[in-house]
Short mmCIF file of C-alpha atoms and ligand atoms in Angstrom, two decimals:
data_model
loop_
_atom_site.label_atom_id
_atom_site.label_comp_id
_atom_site.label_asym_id
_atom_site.label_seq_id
_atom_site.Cartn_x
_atom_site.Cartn_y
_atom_site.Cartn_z
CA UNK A 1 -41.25 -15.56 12.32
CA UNK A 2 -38.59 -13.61 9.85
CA UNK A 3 -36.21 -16.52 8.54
CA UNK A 4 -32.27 -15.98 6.75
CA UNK A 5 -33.09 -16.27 2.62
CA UNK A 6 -30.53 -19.29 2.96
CA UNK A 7 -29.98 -22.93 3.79
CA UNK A 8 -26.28 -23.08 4.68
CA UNK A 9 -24.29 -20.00 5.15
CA UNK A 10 -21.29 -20.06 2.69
CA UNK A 11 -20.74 -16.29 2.13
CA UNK A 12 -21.64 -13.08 2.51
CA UNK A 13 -22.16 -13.01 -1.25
CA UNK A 14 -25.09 -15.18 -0.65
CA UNK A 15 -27.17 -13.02 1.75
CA UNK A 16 -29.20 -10.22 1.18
CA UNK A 17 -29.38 -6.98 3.47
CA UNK A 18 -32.65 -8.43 5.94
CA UNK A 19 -30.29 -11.28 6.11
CA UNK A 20 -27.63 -9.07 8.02
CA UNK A 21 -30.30 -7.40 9.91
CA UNK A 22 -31.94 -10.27 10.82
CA UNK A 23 -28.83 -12.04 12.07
CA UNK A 24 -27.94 -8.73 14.37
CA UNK A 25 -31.12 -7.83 15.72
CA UNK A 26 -31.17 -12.00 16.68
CA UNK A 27 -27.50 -11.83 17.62
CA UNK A 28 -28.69 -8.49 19.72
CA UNK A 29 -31.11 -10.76 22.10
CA UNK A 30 -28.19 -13.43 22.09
CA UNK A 31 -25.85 -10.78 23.41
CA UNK A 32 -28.17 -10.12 26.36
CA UNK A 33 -28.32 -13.64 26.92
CA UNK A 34 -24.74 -14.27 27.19
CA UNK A 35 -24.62 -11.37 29.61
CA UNK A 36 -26.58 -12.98 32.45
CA UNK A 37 -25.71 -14.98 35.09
CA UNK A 38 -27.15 -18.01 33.26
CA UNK A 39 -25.43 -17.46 29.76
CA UNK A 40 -27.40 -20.61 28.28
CA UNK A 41 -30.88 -21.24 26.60
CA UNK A 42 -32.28 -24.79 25.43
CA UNK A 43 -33.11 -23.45 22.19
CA UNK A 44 -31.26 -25.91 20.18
CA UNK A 45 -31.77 -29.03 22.27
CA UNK A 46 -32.41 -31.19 19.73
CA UNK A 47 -29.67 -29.76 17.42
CA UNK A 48 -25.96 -31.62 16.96
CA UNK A 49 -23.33 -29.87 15.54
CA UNK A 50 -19.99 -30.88 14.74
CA UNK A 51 -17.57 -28.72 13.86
CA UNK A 52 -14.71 -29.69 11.35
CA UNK A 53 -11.14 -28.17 11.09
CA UNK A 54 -8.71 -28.65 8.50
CA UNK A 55 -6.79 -25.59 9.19
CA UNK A 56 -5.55 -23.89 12.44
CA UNK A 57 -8.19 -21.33 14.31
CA UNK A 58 -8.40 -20.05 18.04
CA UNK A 59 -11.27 -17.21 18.30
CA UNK A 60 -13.35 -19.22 15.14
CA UNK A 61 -13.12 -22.88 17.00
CA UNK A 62 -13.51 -21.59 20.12
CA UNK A 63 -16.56 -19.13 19.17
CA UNK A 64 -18.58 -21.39 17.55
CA UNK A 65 -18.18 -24.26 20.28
CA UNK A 66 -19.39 -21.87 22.68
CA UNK A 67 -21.85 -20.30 20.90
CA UNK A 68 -23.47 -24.27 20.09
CA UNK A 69 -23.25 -24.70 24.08
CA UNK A 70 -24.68 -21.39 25.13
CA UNK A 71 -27.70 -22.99 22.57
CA UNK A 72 -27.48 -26.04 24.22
CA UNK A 73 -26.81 -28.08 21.21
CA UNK A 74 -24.54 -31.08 21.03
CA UNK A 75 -21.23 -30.55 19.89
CA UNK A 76 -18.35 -33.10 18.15
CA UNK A 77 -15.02 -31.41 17.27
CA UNK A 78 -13.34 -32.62 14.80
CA UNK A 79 -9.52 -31.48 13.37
CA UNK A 80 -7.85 -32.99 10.46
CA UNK A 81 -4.47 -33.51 11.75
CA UNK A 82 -5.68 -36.76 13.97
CA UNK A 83 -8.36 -37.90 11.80
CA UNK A 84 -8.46 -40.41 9.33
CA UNK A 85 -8.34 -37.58 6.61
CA UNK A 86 -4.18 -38.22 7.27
CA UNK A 87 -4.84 -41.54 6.03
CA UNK A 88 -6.10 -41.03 2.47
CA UNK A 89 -10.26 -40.25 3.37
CA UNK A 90 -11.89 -37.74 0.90
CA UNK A 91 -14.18 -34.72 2.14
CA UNK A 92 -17.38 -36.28 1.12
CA UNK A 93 -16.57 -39.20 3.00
CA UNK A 94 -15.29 -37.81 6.33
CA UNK A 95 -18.55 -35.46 6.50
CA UNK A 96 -20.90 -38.14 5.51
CA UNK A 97 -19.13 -40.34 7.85
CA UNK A 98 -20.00 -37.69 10.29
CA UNK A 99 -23.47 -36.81 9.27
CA UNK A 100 -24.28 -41.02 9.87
CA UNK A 101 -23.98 -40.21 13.40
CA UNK A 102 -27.55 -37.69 13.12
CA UNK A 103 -25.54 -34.60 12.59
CA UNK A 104 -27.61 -31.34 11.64
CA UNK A 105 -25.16 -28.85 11.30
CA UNK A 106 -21.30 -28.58 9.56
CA UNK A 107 -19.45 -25.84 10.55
CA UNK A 108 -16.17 -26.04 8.22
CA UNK A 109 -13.03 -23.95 7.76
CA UNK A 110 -11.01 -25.29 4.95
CA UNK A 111 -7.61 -24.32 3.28
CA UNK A 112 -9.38 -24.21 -0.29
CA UNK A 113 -11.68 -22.01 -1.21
CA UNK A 114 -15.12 -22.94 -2.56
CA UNK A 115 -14.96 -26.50 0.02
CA UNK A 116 -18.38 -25.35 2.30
CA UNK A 117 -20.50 -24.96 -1.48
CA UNK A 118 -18.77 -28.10 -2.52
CA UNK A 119 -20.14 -29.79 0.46
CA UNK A 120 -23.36 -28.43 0.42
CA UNK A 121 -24.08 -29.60 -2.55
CA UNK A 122 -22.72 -33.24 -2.05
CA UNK A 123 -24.26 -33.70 1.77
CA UNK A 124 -27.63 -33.60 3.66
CA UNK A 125 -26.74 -30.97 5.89
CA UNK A 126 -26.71 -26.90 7.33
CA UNK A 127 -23.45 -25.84 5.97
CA UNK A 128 -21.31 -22.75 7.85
CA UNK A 129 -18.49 -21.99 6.27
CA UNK A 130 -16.12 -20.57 8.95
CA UNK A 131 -13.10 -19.27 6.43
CA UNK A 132 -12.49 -20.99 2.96
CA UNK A 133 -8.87 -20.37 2.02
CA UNK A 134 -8.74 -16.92 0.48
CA UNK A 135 -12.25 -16.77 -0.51
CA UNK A 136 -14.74 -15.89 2.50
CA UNK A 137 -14.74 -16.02 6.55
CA UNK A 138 -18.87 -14.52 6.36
CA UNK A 139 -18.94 -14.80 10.30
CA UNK A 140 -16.08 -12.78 10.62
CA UNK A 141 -17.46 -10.29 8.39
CA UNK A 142 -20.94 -10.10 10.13
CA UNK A 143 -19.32 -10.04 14.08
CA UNK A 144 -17.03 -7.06 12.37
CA UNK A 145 -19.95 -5.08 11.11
CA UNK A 146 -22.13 -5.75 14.45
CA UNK A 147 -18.91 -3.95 16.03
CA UNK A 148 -19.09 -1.00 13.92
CA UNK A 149 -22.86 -0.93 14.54
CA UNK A 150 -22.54 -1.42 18.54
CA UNK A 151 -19.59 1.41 18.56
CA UNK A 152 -20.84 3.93 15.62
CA UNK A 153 -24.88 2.74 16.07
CA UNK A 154 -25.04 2.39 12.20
CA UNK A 155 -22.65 0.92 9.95
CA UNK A 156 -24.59 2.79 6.68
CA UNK A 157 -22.97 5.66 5.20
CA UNK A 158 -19.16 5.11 7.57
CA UNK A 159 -16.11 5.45 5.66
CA UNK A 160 -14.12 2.16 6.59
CA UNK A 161 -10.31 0.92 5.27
CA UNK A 162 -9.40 -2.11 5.04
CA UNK A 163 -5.60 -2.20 5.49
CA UNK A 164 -2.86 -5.13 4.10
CA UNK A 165 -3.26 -8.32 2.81
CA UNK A 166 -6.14 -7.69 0.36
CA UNK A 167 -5.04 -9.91 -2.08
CA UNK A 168 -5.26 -13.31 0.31
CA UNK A 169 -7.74 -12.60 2.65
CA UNK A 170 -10.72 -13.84 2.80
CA UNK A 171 -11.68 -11.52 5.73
CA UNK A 172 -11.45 -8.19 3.12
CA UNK A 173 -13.49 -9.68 0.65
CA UNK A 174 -16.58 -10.80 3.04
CA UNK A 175 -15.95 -7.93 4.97
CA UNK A 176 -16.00 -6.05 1.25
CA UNK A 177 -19.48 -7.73 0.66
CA UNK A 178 -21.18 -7.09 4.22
CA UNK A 179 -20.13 -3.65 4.46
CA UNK A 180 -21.21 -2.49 0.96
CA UNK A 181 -24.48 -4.22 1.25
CA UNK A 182 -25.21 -2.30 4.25
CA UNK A 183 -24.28 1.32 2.54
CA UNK A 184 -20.80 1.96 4.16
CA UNK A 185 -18.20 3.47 1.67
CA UNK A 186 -14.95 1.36 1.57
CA UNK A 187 -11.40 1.57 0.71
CA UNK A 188 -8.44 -0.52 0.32
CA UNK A 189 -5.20 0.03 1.30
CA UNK A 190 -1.93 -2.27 0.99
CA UNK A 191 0.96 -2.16 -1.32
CA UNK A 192 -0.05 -2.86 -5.18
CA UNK A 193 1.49 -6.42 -4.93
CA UNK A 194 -0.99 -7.28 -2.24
CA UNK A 195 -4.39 -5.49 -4.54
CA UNK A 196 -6.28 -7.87 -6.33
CA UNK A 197 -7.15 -6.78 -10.11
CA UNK A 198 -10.31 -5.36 -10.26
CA UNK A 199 -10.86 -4.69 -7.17
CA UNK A 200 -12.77 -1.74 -7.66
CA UNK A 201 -15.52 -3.66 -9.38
CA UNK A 202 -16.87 -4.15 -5.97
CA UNK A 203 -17.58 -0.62 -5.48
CA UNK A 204 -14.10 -0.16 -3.27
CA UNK A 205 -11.78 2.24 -3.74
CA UNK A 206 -7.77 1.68 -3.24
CA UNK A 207 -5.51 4.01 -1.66
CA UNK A 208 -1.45 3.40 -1.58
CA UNK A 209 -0.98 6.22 1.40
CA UNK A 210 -1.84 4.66 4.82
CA UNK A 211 -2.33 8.46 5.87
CA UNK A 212 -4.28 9.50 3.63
CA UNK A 213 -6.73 6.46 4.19
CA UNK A 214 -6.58 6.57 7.76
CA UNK A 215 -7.55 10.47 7.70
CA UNK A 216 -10.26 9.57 5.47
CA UNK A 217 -11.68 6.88 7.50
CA UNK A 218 -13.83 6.09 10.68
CA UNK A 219 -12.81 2.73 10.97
CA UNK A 220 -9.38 1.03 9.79
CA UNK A 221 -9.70 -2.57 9.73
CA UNK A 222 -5.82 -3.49 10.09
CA UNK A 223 -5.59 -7.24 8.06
CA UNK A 224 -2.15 -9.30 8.95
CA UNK A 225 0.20 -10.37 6.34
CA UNK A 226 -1.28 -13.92 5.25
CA UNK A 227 2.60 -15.37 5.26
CA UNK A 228 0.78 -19.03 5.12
CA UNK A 229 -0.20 -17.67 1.48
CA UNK A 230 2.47 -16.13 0.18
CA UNK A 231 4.62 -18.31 -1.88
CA UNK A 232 6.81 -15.31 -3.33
CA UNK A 233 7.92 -12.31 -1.57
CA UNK A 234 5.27 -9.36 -2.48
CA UNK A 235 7.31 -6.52 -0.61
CA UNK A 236 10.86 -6.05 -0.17
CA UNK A 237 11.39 -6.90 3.88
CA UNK A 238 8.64 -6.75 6.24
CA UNK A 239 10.37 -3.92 7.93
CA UNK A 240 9.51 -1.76 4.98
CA UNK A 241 5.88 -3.17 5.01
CA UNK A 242 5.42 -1.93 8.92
CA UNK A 243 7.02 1.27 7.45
CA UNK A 244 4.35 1.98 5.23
CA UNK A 245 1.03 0.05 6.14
CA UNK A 246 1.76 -0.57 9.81
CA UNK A 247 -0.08 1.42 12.30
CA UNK A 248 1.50 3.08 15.33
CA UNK A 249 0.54 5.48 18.21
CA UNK A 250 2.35 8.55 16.49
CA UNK A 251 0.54 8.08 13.54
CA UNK A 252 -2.65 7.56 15.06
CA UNK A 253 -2.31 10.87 16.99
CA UNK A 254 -0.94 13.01 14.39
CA UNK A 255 -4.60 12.37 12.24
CA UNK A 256 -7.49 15.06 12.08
CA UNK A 257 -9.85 12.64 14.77
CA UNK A 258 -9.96 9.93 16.74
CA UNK A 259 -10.85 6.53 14.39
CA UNK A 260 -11.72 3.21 15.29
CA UNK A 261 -9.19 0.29 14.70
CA UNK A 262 -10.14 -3.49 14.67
CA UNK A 263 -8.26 -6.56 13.83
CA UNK A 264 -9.39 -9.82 13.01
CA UNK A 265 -6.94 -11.51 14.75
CA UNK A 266 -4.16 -13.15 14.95
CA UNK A 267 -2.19 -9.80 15.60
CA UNK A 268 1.43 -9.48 14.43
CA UNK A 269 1.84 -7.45 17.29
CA UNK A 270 4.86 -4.82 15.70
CA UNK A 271 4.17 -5.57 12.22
CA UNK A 272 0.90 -4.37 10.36
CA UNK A 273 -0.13 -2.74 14.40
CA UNK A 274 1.87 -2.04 17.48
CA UNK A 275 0.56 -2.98 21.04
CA UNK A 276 0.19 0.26 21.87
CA UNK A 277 -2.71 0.50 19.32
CA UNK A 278 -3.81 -2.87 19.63
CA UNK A 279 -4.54 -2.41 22.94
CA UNK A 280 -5.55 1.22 23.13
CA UNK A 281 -8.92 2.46 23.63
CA UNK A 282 -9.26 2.96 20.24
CA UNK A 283 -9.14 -0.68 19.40
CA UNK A 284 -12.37 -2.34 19.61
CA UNK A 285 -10.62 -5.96 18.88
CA UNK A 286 -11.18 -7.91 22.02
CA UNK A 287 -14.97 -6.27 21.81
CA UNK A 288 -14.87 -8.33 18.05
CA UNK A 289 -14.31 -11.40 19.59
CA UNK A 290 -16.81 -11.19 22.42
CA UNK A 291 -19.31 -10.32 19.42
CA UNK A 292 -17.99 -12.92 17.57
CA UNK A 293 -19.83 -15.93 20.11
CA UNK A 294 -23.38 -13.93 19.95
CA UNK A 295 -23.10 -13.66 16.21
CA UNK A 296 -22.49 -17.21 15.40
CA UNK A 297 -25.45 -17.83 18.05
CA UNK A 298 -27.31 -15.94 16.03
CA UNK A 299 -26.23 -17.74 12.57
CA UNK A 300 -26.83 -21.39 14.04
CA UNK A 301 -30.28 -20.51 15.85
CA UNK A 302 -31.40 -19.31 12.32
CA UNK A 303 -30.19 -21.56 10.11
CA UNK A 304 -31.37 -24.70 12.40
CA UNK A 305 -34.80 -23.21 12.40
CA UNK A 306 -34.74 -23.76 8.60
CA UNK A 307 -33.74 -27.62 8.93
CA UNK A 308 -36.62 -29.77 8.28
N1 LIG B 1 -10.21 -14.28 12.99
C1 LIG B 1 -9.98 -15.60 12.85
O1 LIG B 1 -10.51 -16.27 11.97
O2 LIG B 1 -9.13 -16.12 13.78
P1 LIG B 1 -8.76 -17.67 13.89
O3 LIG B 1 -7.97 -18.03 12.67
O4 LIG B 1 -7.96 -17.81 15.17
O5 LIG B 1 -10.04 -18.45 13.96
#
């Protein structure tokens, strides 16, 4: 049977292309699954997974709980704001706490970045990291690249923006990684506050005029403003920010073709896209998240048939 190159999944940096395909044409079968009238399989009956929080999520939590259940593995939920972590208890010690209970499987979004390779190198355990502050969110990256896949059938050679926040978002930088490695040509586009330095040392290219990007593009990728981030202003109000890189109806109309517009989630509905977009037949977001469960089904299955 094919098997992921990897232990723990930690970034999109770590995988190689038959990684990605690997994970979709599983998460392809998963999809089918979830489809039926039945939506579960016993694959991972002798699996537990718990699944540690120490920042706020809806679609990630909620994804990966159901994607464990649809595998039939068991599932402990665990958030930081009523644990004893509010008491003075390091990382290392909550997980290993955690992992004395015959845990197989961490899935772990953390504010810093780098906490799921600290871990996996301290702990005796599958590691998914489900967003590490501003460095990577790889399932977010991988269910946004199925979508492309399932709406375009290939994600090689598409011309896809990335639009905002570039500069704290851990969702443009896997999304950067996955979409390169599979042969799409990417830009970024946000104001110059919000651009990393050398950003174009990942083979992207960055573009200041939302029109111009959005004419060149198939798919615009529309990233909120991480305010939770920010600890100085990096534009003057954010009414001139939804002047310049916020997408609306008119604008989306007056382009030379129809493009494809996704969102990670959590919309600011009105600020960086306006509900007539997001929820125009153009937008593809609420088709994200029901990729999202059969993609993490798809990460899990793999990586517990590489635990010992
Ligand atoms: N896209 C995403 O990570 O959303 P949550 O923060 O709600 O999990």
């Amino acid at each position: 049977m094919a098997e992921l190159s990897v232990e723990h999944l930690l970034g999109i940096k770590y995988l190689n292309e038959n990684d990605i395909q690997l994970i979709f044409e599983t998460a392809d079968h998963f999809k089918e699954v979830i489809n039926r009238s039945i939506k579960k399989v016993p694959s991972l009956r002798d699996i537990t997974i718990a699944n540690i929080f120490f920042e706020n999520s809806t679609r990630t939590k909620l994804s990966f709980e159901l994607a464990e259940k649809r595998l039939s593995a068991d599932v402990i939920n665990f958030s930081a704001g009523q644990s004893s972590v509010k008491k003075g208890e390091t990382l290392i010690d909550t997980v290993n706490n955690i992992l004395s209970m015959k845990v197989d499987m961490v899935v772990m979004r953390h504010p810093n970045p780098g906490a799921g390779i600290f871990l996996s190198k301290h702990v005796n355990a599958s590691i998914v990291n489900a967003g590490d502050g501003a460095h990577e969110h790889p399932t977010q990256a991988l269910l946004d690249s199925y979508s492309i896949r399932e709406k375009l059938g290939d994600v090689a050679g598409k011309n896809v923006v990335i639009v905002g926040d570039i500069l704290h978002s851990r969702v443009a930088l896997s999304n950067i990684f996955a979409l390169k490695l599979q042969g799409a040509n990417v830009k970024v586009c946000g104001p110059k506050t919000l651009m990393p330095k050398h950003i174009e040392s990942l083979g992207v290219t960055v573009e200041t005029d939302l029109r111009k990007a959005l004419n060149w593009c198939d798919v615009a990728n529309m990233l909120r403003i991480q305010n939770e981030r920010l600890d100085i202003s990096y534009f003057p109000t954010t009414r001139e920010y939804t002047q310049q890189f916020g997408v609306n109806k008119k604008l989306l109309n007056s382009l030379d073709k129809e493009i494809v517009i996704m969102h990670p989630g959590p919309i600011n509905r009105g600020v960086e896209i306006t509900s007539d977009v997001a929820d125009s037949k153009q937008s593809i977001i609420l088709n994200q998240v029901e990729n999202g469960v059969a993609i993490r089904m798809a990460v899990i299955y793999l990586l517990a048939s590489k635990i010992k």
